[in-house]
Tab-separated table of C-alpha atoms in Angstrom:
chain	number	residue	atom	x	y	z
A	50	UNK	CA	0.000	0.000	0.000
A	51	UNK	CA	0.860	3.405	-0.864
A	52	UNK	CA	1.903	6.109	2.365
A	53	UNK	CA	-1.745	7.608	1.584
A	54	UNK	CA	-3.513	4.883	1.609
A	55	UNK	CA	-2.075	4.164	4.469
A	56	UNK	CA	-2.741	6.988	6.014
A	57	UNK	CA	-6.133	7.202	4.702
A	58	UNK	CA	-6.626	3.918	6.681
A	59	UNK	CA	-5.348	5.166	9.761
A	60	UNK	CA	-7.514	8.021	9.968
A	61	UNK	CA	-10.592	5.487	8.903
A	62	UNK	CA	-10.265	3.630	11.772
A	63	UNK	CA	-9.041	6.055	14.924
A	64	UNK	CA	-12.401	7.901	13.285
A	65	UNK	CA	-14.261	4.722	13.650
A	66	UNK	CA	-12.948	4.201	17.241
A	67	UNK	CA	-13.749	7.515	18.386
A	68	UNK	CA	-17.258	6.535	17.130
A	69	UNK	CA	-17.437	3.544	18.975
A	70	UNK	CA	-15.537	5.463	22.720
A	71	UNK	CA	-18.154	8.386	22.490
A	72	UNK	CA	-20.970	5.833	21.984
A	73	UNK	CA	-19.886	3.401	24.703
A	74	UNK	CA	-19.182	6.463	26.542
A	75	UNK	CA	-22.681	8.159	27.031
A	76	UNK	CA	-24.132	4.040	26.809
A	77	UNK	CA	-22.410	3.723	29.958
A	78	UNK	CA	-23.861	6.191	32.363
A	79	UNK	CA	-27.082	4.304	31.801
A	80	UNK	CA	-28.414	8.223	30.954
A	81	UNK	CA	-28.793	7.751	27.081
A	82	UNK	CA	-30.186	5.732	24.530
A	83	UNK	CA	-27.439	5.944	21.271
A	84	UNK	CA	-28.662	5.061	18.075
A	85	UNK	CA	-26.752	4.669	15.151
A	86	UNK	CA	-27.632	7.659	12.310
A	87	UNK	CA	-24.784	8.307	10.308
A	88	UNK	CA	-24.872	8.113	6.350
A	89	UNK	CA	-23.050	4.930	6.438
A	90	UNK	CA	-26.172	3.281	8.238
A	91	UNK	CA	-28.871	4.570	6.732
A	92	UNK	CA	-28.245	5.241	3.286
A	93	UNK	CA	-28.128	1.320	1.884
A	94	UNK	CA	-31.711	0.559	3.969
A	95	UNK	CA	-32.986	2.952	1.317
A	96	UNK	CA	-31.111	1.830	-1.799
A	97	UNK	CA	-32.272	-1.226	-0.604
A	98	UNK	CA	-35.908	-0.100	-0.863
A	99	UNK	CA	-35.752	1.370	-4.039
A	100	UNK	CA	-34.205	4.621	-3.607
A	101	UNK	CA	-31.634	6.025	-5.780
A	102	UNK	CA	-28.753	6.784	-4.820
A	103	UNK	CA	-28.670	10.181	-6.804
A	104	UNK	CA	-32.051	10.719	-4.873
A	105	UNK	CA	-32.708	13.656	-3.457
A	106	UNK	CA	-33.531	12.736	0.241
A	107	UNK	CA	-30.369	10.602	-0.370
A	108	UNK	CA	-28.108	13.854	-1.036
A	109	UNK	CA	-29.292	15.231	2.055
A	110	UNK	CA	-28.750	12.310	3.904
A	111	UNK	CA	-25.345	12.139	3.075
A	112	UNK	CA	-24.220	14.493	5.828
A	113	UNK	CA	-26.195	13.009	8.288
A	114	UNK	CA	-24.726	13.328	11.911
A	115	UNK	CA	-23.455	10.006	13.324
A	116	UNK	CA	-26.000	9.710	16.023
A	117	UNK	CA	-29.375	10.549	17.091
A	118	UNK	CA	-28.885	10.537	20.884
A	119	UNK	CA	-31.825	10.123	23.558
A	120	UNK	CA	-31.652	11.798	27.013
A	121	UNK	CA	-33.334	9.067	28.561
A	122	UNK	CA	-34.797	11.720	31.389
A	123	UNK	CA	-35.954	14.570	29.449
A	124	UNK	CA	-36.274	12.454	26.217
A	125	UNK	CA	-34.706	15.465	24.025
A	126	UNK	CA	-32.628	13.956	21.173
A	127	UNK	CA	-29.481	15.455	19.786
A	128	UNK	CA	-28.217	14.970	16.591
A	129	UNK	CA	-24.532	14.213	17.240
A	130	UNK	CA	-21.373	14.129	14.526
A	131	UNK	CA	-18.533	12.583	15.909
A	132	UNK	CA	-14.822	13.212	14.688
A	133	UNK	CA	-11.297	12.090	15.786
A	134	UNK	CA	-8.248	14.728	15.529
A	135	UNK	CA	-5.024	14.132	17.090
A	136	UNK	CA	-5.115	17.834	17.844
A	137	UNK	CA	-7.374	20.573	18.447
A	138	UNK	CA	-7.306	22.929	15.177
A	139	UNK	CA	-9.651	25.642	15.593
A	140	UNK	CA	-9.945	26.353	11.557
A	141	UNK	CA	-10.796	22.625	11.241
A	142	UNK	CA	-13.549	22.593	13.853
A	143	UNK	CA	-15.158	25.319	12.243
A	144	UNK	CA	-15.456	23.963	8.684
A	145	UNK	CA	-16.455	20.714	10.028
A	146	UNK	CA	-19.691	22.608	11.740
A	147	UNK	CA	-20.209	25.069	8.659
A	148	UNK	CA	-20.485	22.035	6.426
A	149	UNK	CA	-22.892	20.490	8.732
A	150	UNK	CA	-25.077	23.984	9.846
A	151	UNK	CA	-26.104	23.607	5.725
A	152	UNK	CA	-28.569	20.562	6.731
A	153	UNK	CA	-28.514	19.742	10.057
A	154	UNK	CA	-29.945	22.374	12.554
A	155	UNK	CA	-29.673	21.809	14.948
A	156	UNK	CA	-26.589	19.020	15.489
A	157	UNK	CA	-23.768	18.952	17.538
A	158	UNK	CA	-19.944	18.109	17.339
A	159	UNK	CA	-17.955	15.503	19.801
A	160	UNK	CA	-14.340	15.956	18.766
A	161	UNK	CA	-11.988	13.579	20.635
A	162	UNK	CA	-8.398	14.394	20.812
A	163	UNK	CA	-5.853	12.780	22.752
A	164	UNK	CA	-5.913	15.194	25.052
A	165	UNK	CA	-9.403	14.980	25.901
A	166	UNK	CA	-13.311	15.202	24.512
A	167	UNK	CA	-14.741	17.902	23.224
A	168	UNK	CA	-18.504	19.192	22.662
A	169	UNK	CA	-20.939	21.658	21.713
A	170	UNK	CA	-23.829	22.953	19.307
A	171	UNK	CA	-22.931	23.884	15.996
A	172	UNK	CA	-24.488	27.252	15.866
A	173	UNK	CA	-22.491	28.185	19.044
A	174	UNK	CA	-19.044	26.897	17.622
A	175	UNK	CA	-19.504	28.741	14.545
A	176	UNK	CA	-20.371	32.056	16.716
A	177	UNK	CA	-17.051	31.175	18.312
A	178	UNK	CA	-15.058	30.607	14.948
A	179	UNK	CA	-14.569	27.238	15.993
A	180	UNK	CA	-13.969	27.098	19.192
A	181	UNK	CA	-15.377	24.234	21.214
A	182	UNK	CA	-15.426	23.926	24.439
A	183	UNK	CA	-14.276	20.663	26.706
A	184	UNK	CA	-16.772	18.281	27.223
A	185	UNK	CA	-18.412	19.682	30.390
A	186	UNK	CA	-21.950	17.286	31.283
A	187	UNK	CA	-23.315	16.695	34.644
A	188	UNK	CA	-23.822	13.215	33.015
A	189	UNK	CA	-20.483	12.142	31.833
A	190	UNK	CA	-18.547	12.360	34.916
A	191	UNK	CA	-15.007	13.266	34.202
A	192	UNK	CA	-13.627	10.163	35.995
A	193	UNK	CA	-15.735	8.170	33.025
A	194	UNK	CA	-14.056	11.235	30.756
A	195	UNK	CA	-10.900	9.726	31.584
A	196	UNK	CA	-11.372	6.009	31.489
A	197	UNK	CA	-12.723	6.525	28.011
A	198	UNK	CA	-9.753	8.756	26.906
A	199	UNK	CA	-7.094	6.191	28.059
A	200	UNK	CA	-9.228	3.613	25.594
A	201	UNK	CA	-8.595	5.897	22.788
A	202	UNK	CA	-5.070	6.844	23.737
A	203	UNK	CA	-4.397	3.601	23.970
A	204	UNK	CA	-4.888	3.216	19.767
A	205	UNK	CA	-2.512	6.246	19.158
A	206	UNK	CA	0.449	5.580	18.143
């Protein structure tokens, strides 16, 4: 394989663990329901039916937050994109949440970096020309914060 592809690899699957830490993450405080949204998931259900892929509803599916996620005491649902960066680029975050403020209002952004998790509404980090604040929920204590972190340290190399 070629140094991009290579790379391109890399960056597939740190991006797929982050995925799977922030979902195991909120899963275990026993405080949210995670479902599965992202493009990746839904997209061949509806081939599969029939729809097109050049589709309109399909287009606009395509950039589709990760995860619908379910405060299981209020019930209030957040649309949720997750992303992996080894570090925290400010110019990055915010054309990450421009690109998805054009269909998804409103969403949010996890970013997990090595050195920690990162959160907030897109709107807000686009007021703030990208910056995003550390992940700061009465839910997600930080001691679970950390355990989760070392998990996804633990694939950086």
């Amino acid at each position: 394989m070629k140094n991009n592809e290579v790379s391109f690899a890399r960056n597939l699957v740190k991006g797929k663990i982050a995925e799977t830490v922030f979902a195991q993450m909120l899963r275990s405080t026993g405080q949210f329901t995670v479902l599965e949204f992202g493009y990746e998931k839904i997209i061949p259900e509806l081939v599969g039916r029939g729809q097109g892929e050049n589709d309109e509803m399909v287009e606009a599916l395509r950039t589709a937050p990760d995860f619908a996620v379910i405060n299981n005491k209020t019930k209030v649902v957040h649309l949720i994109e997750v992303k992996y960066r080894k570090t925290l680029k400010n110019s990055e975050v915010l054309s990450i949440v421009k690109r998805m403020s054009q269909s998804w209002n409103p969403s949010y952004l996890f970013l997990a970096t090595v050195q920690g998790f990162y959160f907030g509404e897109v709107k807000e980090i686009i007021k703030r020309k990208g910056k995003i604040e550390l992940l700061n929920h009465p839910q997600i204590p930080k001691a679970t914060q950390q355990s989760f972190l070392k998990i996804l340290n633990d694939f950086e190399s």
